[in-house]
């Protein structure tokens, strides 16, 4: 299934927890990301309404994007991770739909910045750019082009500092 289409997205509900776990398990080589989502649900960094799913017309969960609280230095920010799509639905726009929906929800809440550690040719389509441009780093060594930040208000410059992820990330 490699046809781009418009996907329905919605906030994850308690009834979706098993399906979200299955999507993240199927999307990655190990269950680490699925376990991370489960651990984040129990962490103070979890923000209700910022876990989005992409669903088929019959409401089957096939994609997921999660944003949780992090900090840039001492300033509250957000972290986009993980993002996952069932293998049979990759390259259909389902992942992009879930990411756009969760970014829109964060913007609607008045949040300011979102960080991501991810593929440097994928995330710029959503407005992410190199975090190092703003003096933002991570406490571990990562490729400069993979650590990115997005200002949810284009006129709002992110603060410099080291990103502090929630404890379940182990960073």
mmCIF file of C-alpha atoms in Angstrom:
data_model
loop_
_atom_site.group_PDB
_atom_site.id
_atom_site.type_symbol
_atom_site.label_atom_id
_atom_site.label_comp_id
_atom_site.label_asym_id
_atom_site.label_seq_id
_atom_site.Cartn_x
_atom_site.Cartn_y
_atom_site.Cartn_z
ATOM 1 C CA UNK A 1 0.000 0.000 0.000
ATOM 2 C CA UNK A 2 2.078 2.953 -1.225
ATOM 3 C CA UNK A 3 -0.667 5.382 -2.167
ATOM 4 C CA UNK A 4 -0.692 8.776 -0.459
ATOM 5 C CA UNK A 5 -4.136 9.666 0.845
ATOM 6 C CA UNK A 6 -5.820 11.777 3.444
ATOM 7 C CA UNK A 7 -5.886 10.015 6.789
ATOM 8 C CA UNK A 8 -8.201 10.470 9.722
ATOM 9 C CA UNK A 9 -6.393 11.373 12.917
ATOM 10 C CA UNK A 10 -7.566 11.684 16.479
ATOM 11 C CA UNK A 11 -6.335 11.771 20.053
ATOM 12 C CA UNK A 12 -5.383 8.355 21.429
ATOM 13 C CA UNK A 13 -7.920 6.899 23.854
ATOM 14 C CA UNK A 14 -7.492 4.238 26.530
ATOM 15 C CA UNK A 15 -9.061 1.771 24.088
ATOM 16 C CA UNK A 16 -6.122 2.407 21.698
ATOM 17 C CA UNK A 17 -3.281 1.533 24.085
ATOM 18 C CA UNK A 18 -2.885 -2.056 22.847
ATOM 19 C CA UNK A 19 -3.067 -0.982 19.192
ATOM 20 C CA UNK A 20 -0.519 1.820 19.723
ATOM 21 C CA UNK A 21 1.823 -0.677 21.368
ATOM 22 C CA UNK A 22 1.381 -3.026 18.387
ATOM 23 C CA UNK A 23 2.066 -0.227 15.864
ATOM 24 C CA UNK A 24 5.278 0.786 17.643
ATOM 25 C CA UNK A 25 6.405 -2.839 18.011
ATOM 26 C CA UNK A 26 5.811 -3.530 14.311
ATOM 27 C CA UNK A 27 7.448 -0.293 13.152
ATOM 28 C CA UNK A 28 10.804 -0.801 14.874
ATOM 29 C CA UNK A 29 13.403 -3.578 15.076
ATOM 30 C CA UNK A 30 12.982 -3.942 18.841
ATOM 31 C CA UNK A 31 10.115 -3.317 21.275
ATOM 32 C CA UNK A 32 12.071 -0.424 22.861
ATOM 33 C CA UNK A 33 9.890 2.329 21.366
ATOM 34 C CA UNK A 34 6.653 0.542 22.286
ATOM 35 C CA UNK A 35 7.967 0.100 25.838
ATOM 36 C CA UNK A 36 9.000 3.781 25.867
ATOM 37 C CA UNK A 37 5.446 4.872 25.020
ATOM 38 C CA UNK A 38 4.099 2.670 27.821
ATOM 39 C CA UNK A 39 6.619 4.129 30.301
ATOM 40 C CA UNK A 40 5.854 7.690 29.215
ATOM 41 C CA UNK A 41 2.134 7.155 29.889
ATOM 42 C CA UNK A 42 3.044 6.733 33.575
ATOM 43 C CA UNK A 43 5.515 9.656 33.615
ATOM 44 C CA UNK A 44 4.754 13.278 34.614
ATOM 45 C CA UNK A 45 5.980 14.288 31.117
ATOM 46 C CA UNK A 46 2.826 12.790 29.557
ATOM 47 C CA UNK A 47 0.412 15.461 28.300
ATOM 48 C CA UNK A 48 -3.168 14.364 27.696
ATOM 49 C CA UNK A 49 -4.207 15.142 24.132
ATOM 50 C CA UNK A 50 -0.694 14.972 22.637
ATOM 51 C CA UNK A 51 -0.697 11.320 21.639
ATOM 52 C CA UNK A 52 -2.268 11.095 18.191
ATOM 53 C CA UNK A 53 -3.223 8.148 16.053
ATOM 54 C CA UNK A 54 -3.820 7.836 12.331
ATOM 55 C CA UNK A 55 -6.709 5.493 11.594
ATOM 56 C CA UNK A 56 -8.334 3.769 8.645
ATOM 57 C CA UNK A 57 -11.928 4.485 7.667
ATOM 58 C CA UNK A 58 -13.043 1.725 10.050
ATOM 59 C CA UNK A 59 -11.027 3.345 12.915
ATOM 60 C CA UNK A 60 -8.182 0.801 12.924
ATOM 61 C CA UNK A 61 -5.028 2.393 14.352
ATOM 62 C CA UNK A 62 -2.214 2.260 11.780
ATOM 63 C CA UNK A 63 -0.009 5.191 12.851
ATOM 64 C CA UNK A 64 1.042 7.005 15.998
ATOM 65 C CA UNK A 65 2.864 10.222 16.965
ATOM 66 C CA UNK A 66 3.633 11.225 20.545
ATOM 67 C CA UNK A 67 4.715 14.508 22.104
ATOM 68 C CA UNK A 68 5.783 14.700 25.748
ATOM 69 C CA UNK A 69 7.240 17.402 27.985
ATOM 70 C CA UNK A 70 10.971 18.010 27.920
ATOM 71 C CA UNK A 71 13.095 21.053 28.755
ATOM 72 C CA UNK A 72 15.670 23.081 26.882
ATOM 73 C CA UNK A 73 17.873 24.046 29.789
ATOM 74 C CA UNK A 74 15.262 25.037 32.376
ATOM 75 C CA UNK A 75 12.666 26.189 29.835
ATOM 76 C CA UNK A 76 9.668 23.893 29.187
ATOM 77 C CA UNK A 77 9.525 22.518 25.657
ATOM 78 C CA UNK A 78 8.207 19.397 23.935
ATOM 79 C CA UNK A 79 9.737 16.271 22.458
ATOM 80 C CA UNK A 80 8.309 14.465 19.425
ATOM 81 C CA UNK A 81 9.016 10.748 19.792
ATOM 82 C CA UNK A 82 8.293 8.116 18.890
ATOM 83 C CA UNK A 83 6.472 8.287 15.585
ATOM 84 C CA UNK A 84 5.452 5.000 14.000
ATOM 85 C CA UNK A 85 3.385 3.496 11.188
ATOM 86 C CA UNK A 86 2.499 -0.127 10.521
ATOM 87 C CA UNK A 87 4.882 -1.404 7.815
ATOM 88 C CA UNK A 88 2.067 -2.050 5.325
ATOM 89 C CA UNK A 89 1.005 1.613 5.532
ATOM 90 C CA UNK A 90 4.393 3.297 5.175
ATOM 91 C CA UNK A 91 4.717 5.969 2.489
ATOM 92 C CA UNK A 92 0.966 6.573 2.466
ATOM 93 C CA UNK A 93 0.988 9.822 4.423
ATOM 94 C CA UNK A 94 -0.323 8.223 7.636
ATOM 95 C CA UNK A 95 2.769 9.145 9.651
ATOM 96 C CA UNK A 96 2.788 12.695 8.325
ATOM 97 C CA UNK A 97 -0.906 13.046 9.174
ATOM 98 C CA UNK A 98 -0.334 11.917 12.779
ATOM 99 C CA UNK A 99 2.670 14.253 13.151
ATOM 100 C CA UNK A 100 0.804 17.248 11.719
ATOM 101 C CA UNK A 101 -2.159 16.512 14.010
ATOM 102 C CA UNK A 102 -0.025 16.314 17.153
ATOM 103 C CA UNK A 103 1.904 19.468 16.218
ATOM 104 C CA UNK A 104 -1.391 21.297 15.610
ATOM 105 C CA UNK A 105 -2.677 20.109 19.004
ATOM 106 C CA UNK A 106 0.494 21.354 20.713
ATOM 107 C CA UNK A 107 0.193 24.715 18.933
ATOM 108 C CA UNK A 108 -3.469 24.979 20.007
ATOM 109 C CA UNK A 109 -2.384 24.431 23.633
ATOM 110 C CA UNK A 110 -0.033 27.406 23.384
ATOM 111 C CA UNK A 111 3.136 25.340 23.481
ATOM 112 C CA UNK A 112 6.210 27.008 22.048
ATOM 113 C CA UNK A 113 8.895 24.583 20.884
ATOM 114 C CA UNK A 114 9.153 20.951 19.823
ATOM 115 C CA UNK A 115 12.414 19.023 19.601
ATOM 116 C CA UNK A 116 13.064 15.821 17.698
ATOM 117 C CA UNK A 117 15.988 13.470 17.231
ATOM 118 C CA UNK A 118 15.282 11.920 13.877
ATOM 119 C CA UNK A 119 15.939 11.525 10.199
ATOM 120 C CA UNK A 120 17.294 14.841 8.852
ATOM 121 C CA UNK A 121 15.525 14.516 5.490
ATOM 122 C CA UNK A 122 12.094 13.647 6.957
ATOM 123 C CA UNK A 123 11.353 16.141 9.733
ATOM 124 C CA UNK A 124 12.189 19.408 7.899
ATOM 125 C CA UNK A 125 8.922 18.976 5.926
ATOM 126 C CA UNK A 126 7.138 19.871 9.168
ATOM 127 C CA UNK A 127 9.303 22.942 9.766
ATOM 128 C CA UNK A 128 12.028 21.401 11.930
ATOM 129 C CA UNK A 129 15.554 22.735 11.552
ATOM 130 C CA UNK A 130 18.946 22.087 13.135
ATOM 131 C CA UNK A 131 18.838 22.698 16.866
ATOM 132 C CA UNK A 132 22.521 23.674 16.909
ATOM 133 C CA UNK A 133 21.576 26.848 15.019
ATOM 134 C CA UNK A 134 20.026 28.047 18.290
ATOM 135 C CA UNK A 135 22.709 26.668 20.611
ATOM 136 C CA UNK A 136 20.581 23.664 21.531
ATOM 137 C CA UNK A 137 22.340 20.382 22.219
ATOM 138 C CA UNK A 138 21.824 16.992 23.809
ATOM 139 C CA UNK A 139 23.729 15.380 26.661
ATOM 140 C CA UNK A 140 24.849 12.552 24.377
ATOM 141 C CA UNK A 141 26.714 12.587 21.076
ATOM 142 C CA UNK A 142 24.333 12.644 18.098
ATOM 143 C CA UNK A 143 24.753 13.757 14.483
ATOM 144 C CA UNK A 144 24.240 17.518 14.335
ATOM 145 C CA UNK A 145 21.740 17.275 11.480
ATOM 146 C CA UNK A 146 19.588 14.739 13.390
ATOM 147 C CA UNK A 147 18.815 16.964 16.397
ATOM 148 C CA UNK A 148 16.136 19.444 15.352
ATOM 149 C CA UNK A 149 13.749 22.001 16.799
ATOM 150 C CA UNK A 150 10.519 23.615 15.618
ATOM 151 C CA UNK A 151 9.082 26.908 16.870
ATOM 152 C CA UNK A 152 5.311 26.531 16.888
ATOM 153 C CA UNK A 153 5.173 30.306 16.466
ATOM 154 C CA UNK A 154 7.617 31.253 13.677
ATOM 155 C CA UNK A 155 8.429 34.551 15.455
ATOM 156 C CA UNK A 156 9.409 32.762 18.694
ATOM 157 C CA UNK A 157 13.133 31.916 18.843
ATOM 158 C CA UNK A 158 13.972 28.784 20.879
ATOM 159 C CA UNK A 159 16.230 29.203 23.912
ATOM 160 C CA UNK A 160 19.786 27.882 23.912
ATOM 161 C CA UNK A 161 20.565 24.989 26.223
ATOM 162 C CA UNK A 162 20.788 21.244 26.621
ATOM 163 C CA UNK A 163 17.618 19.233 26.041
ATOM 164 C CA UNK A 164 16.498 17.299 29.095
ATOM 165 C CA UNK A 165 14.211 14.435 28.106
ATOM 166 C CA UNK A 166 11.814 12.654 30.484
ATOM 167 C CA UNK A 167 13.453 9.867 32.511
ATOM 168 C CA UNK A 168 12.001 6.998 30.409
ATOM 169 C CA UNK A 169 14.169 8.130 27.459
ATOM 170 C CA UNK A 170 17.274 7.237 29.440
ATOM 171 C CA UNK A 171 19.215 10.220 28.087
#
